[in-house]
Amino acid sequence: MKNIRIRKANKKDINEILNLLYQLQRPRPKTDAEGLAFRKRIHRYLDEKDKRILVAEQNSKVIGLVSMMFLLRLNRTKLELYIPELIVSENHRGLGIGKLLIESCISMAKKKKCFRIRLESGNQREGAHRFYKKIGFEQSALSYTRTIE
Ligand SMILES: CC(C)(COP(=O)(O)OP(=O)(O)OC[C@H]1O[C@@H](n2cnc3c(N)ncnc32)[C@H](O)[C@@H]1OP(=O)(O)O)[C@@H](O)C(=O)NCCC(=O)NCCS
């Protein structure tokens, strides 16, 4: 694992961020207007104090990302660090990069004095479930969703 650097994402990374999200099967824009809206959303996300995106880069090429949200919970004095997205590009998996990104989240959670880190992972992502278990996460809940058209 040579020349890997984890850093805060910036506005120049928006194309790479979108490409990684597509690898996570996130929707591609159906129109140019939707494409522009996605880009603006990421732009705003990068500016918001309660959110953070980190990227992993190798020789200046972005090869992974993790996003974070710092959530207020009603009955806690401390924040919860929620991870909506974690993705390492297909050709770079199994090299320790996912673990490095999560370790950066753990450092951030400690710095912000969060009480825990939480994330969701689709039922079909069995590899990711093994990864989370391997790096010390516990499976602690089921997730329920209802699509609104
Ligand atoms: C899940 C994912 C982020 C893991 O990142 P990665 O860089 O490939 O994982 P790492 O190389 O850092 O692995 C860390 C440890 O987990 C283990 N691990 C990683 N993927 C694994 C898998 N599919 N099955 C079993 N163990 C796995 C590694 O062997 C390693 O163990 P070690 O520390 O004993 O060597 C990456 O595979 C990925 O992007 N997958 C597709 C998208 C996805 O599912 N994201 C998660 C959404 S919830």
mmCIF file of C-alpha atoms in Angstrom, residues 37-149:
data_model
loop_
_atom_site.group_PDB
_atom_site.id
_atom_site.type_symbol
_atom_site.label_atom_id
_atom_site.label_comp_id
_atom_site.label_asym_id
_atom_site.label_seq_id
_atom_site.Cartn_x
_atom_site.Cartn_y
_atom_site.Cartn_z
ATOM 1 C CA ALA A 37 -28.119 19.286 -8.779
ATOM 2 C CA PHE A 38 -25.930 16.357 -7.581
ATOM 3 C CA ARG A 39 -22.804 18.455 -8.010
ATOM 4 C CA LYS A 40 -24.341 21.375 -6.104
ATOM 5 C CA ARG A 41 -25.387 19.003 -3.331
ATOM 6 C CA ILE A 42 -21.821 17.741 -2.913
ATOM 7 C CA HIS A 43 -20.534 21.316 -3.089
ATOM 8 C CA ARG A 44 -22.822 22.281 -0.214
ATOM 9 C CA TYR A 45 -22.009 19.131 1.758
ATOM 10 C CA LEU A 46 -18.312 20.091 1.642
ATOM 11 C CA ASP A 47 -19.115 23.461 3.241
ATOM 12 C CA GLU A 48 -21.378 22.243 6.035
ATOM 13 C CA LYS A 49 -19.846 22.089 9.493
ATOM 14 C CA ASP A 50 -21.759 18.981 10.567
ATOM 15 C CA LYS A 51 -20.600 16.988 7.529
ATOM 16 C CA ARG A 52 -17.266 15.835 6.176
ATOM 17 C CA ILE A 53 -15.941 13.868 3.209
ATOM 18 C CA LEU A 54 -12.486 12.312 3.278
ATOM 19 C CA VAL A 55 -10.821 10.853 0.225
ATOM 20 C CA ALA A 56 -8.012 8.337 -0.123
ATOM 21 C CA GLU A 57 -5.573 9.148 -2.874
ATOM 22 C CA GLN A 58 -2.654 7.335 -4.379
ATOM 23 C CA ASN A 59 -0.183 9.334 -6.444
ATOM 24 C CA SER A 60 -2.741 12.178 -6.525
ATOM 25 C CA LYS A 61 -5.537 9.914 -7.875
ATOM 26 C CA VAL A 62 -8.672 9.583 -5.739
ATOM 27 C CA ILE A 63 -9.351 5.882 -5.074
ATOM 28 C CA GLY A 64 -11.754 5.893 -2.138
ATOM 29 C CA LEU A 65 -13.977 8.001 0.041
ATOM 30 C CA VAL A 66 -15.853 8.083 3.281
ATOM 31 C CA SER A 67 -18.573 10.578 4.156
ATOM 32 C CA MET A 68 -19.574 11.566 7.678
ATOM 33 C CA MET A 69 -22.428 13.356 9.395
ATOM 34 C CA PHE A 70 -22.302 14.504 13.004
ATOM 35 C CA LEU A 71 -25.801 13.942 14.368
ATOM 36 C CA LEU A 72 -27.544 15.377 17.418
ATOM 37 C CA ARG A 73 -29.459 12.754 19.370
ATOM 38 C CA LEU A 74 -32.271 13.744 21.715
ATOM 39 C CA ASN A 75 -31.080 11.959 24.800
ATOM 40 C CA ARG A 76 -27.331 12.348 24.383
ATOM 41 C CA THR A 77 -25.065 15.235 25.206
ATOM 42 C CA LYS A 78 -22.510 13.960 22.677
ATOM 43 C CA LEU A 79 -22.749 13.692 18.914
ATOM 44 C CA GLU A 80 -23.130 10.507 16.921
ATOM 45 C CA LEU A 81 -20.873 10.088 13.899
ATOM 46 C CA TYR A 82 -22.939 8.577 11.085
ATOM 47 C CA ILE A 83 -21.246 7.216 7.954
ATOM 48 C CA PRO A 84 -23.561 7.389 4.914
ATOM 49 C CA GLU A 85 -20.944 6.284 2.354
ATOM 50 C CA LEU A 86 -17.749 4.266 2.290
ATOM 51 C CA ILE A 87 -16.276 3.077 -0.963
ATOM 52 C CA VAL A 88 -12.896 1.977 -2.278
ATOM 53 C CA SER A 89 -12.514 1.769 -6.058
ATOM 54 C CA GLU A 90 -12.737 -1.767 -7.363
ATOM 55 C CA ASN A 91 -9.063 -2.135 -8.392
ATOM 56 C CA HIS A 92 -7.811 -0.999 -4.986
ATOM 57 C CA ARG A 93 -9.811 -3.176 -2.603
ATOM 58 C CA GLY A 94 -8.233 -5.525 -0.108
ATOM 59 C CA LEU A 95 -5.165 -3.290 0.328
ATOM 60 C CA GLY A 96 -6.108 -1.739 3.664
ATOM 61 C CA ILE A 97 -7.583 1.492 2.290
ATOM 62 C CA GLY A 98 -11.112 0.940 3.657
ATOM 63 C CA LYS A 99 -9.571 0.319 7.077
ATOM 64 C CA LEU A 100 -7.491 3.502 6.817
ATOM 65 C CA LEU A 101 -10.619 5.523 5.950
ATOM 66 C CA ILE A 102 -12.505 4.073 8.924
ATOM 67 C CA GLU A 103 -9.523 4.725 11.206
ATOM 68 C CA SER A 104 -9.699 8.374 10.108
ATOM 69 C CA CYS A 105 -13.393 8.390 11.078
ATOM 70 C CA ILE A 106 -12.502 6.938 14.476
ATOM 71 C CA SER A 107 -9.896 9.688 15.004
ATOM 72 C CA MET A 108 -12.474 12.292 13.993
ATOM 73 C CA ALA A 109 -15.058 10.772 16.345
ATOM 74 C CA LYS A 110 -12.555 10.964 19.210
ATOM 75 C CA LYS A 111 -11.608 14.536 18.337
ATOM 76 C CA LYS A 112 -15.275 15.595 18.284
ATOM 77 C CA LYS A 113 -15.961 13.526 21.416
ATOM 78 C CA CYS A 114 -18.699 11.502 19.707
ATOM 79 C CA PHE A 115 -20.309 8.741 21.724
ATOM 80 C CA ARG A 116 -20.305 6.244 18.823
ATOM 81 C CA ILE A 117 -19.988 5.641 15.113
ATOM 82 C CA ARG A 118 -22.964 4.149 13.263
ATOM 83 C CA LEU A 119 -23.576 3.087 9.690
ATOM 84 C CA GLU A 120 -25.963 0.987 7.632
ATOM 85 C CA SER A 121 -25.020 -1.640 5.108
ATOM 86 C CA GLY A 122 -27.418 -3.238 2.595
ATOM 87 C CA ASN A 123 -28.324 -6.906 3.106
ATOM 88 C CA GLN A 124 -26.650 -7.806 -0.178
ATOM 89 C CA ARG A 125 -23.259 -6.355 0.824
ATOM 90 C CA GLU A 126 -21.941 -9.483 2.471
ATOM 91 C CA GLY A 127 -18.292 -8.590 1.762
ATOM 92 C CA ALA A 128 -18.759 -5.254 3.499
ATOM 93 C CA HIS A 129 -20.384 -7.019 6.487
ATOM 94 C CA ARG A 130 -17.293 -9.237 6.826
ATOM 95 C CA PHE A 131 -15.088 -6.139 6.510
ATOM 96 C CA TYR A 132 -16.920 -4.264 9.304
ATOM 97 C CA LYS A 133 -16.788 -7.276 11.593
ATOM 98 C CA LYS A 134 -13.077 -7.723 10.855
ATOM 99 C CA ILE A 135 -12.298 -4.140 11.826
ATOM 100 C CA GLY A 136 -14.198 -4.320 15.100
ATOM 101 C CA PHE A 137 -17.763 -3.172 14.390
ATOM 102 C CA GLU A 138 -20.734 -5.014 15.900
ATOM 103 C CA GLN A 139 -23.941 -5.719 14.050
ATOM 104 C CA SER A 140 -26.396 -4.021 16.415
ATOM 105 C CA ALA A 141 -29.631 -3.276 14.519
ATOM 106 C CA LEU A 142 -31.826 -4.001 11.532
ATOM 107 C CA SER A 143 -32.602 -1.176 9.155
ATOM 108 C CA TYR A 144 -36.125 -0.594 7.754
ATOM 109 C CA THR A 145 -36.947 1.600 4.797
ATOM 110 C CA ARG A 146 -40.083 2.611 2.939
ATOM 111 C CA THR A 147 -39.718 4.129 -0.478
ATOM 112 C CA ILE A 148 -41.746 7.268 -1.117
ATOM 113 C CA GLU A 149 -42.418 7.883 -4.810
#
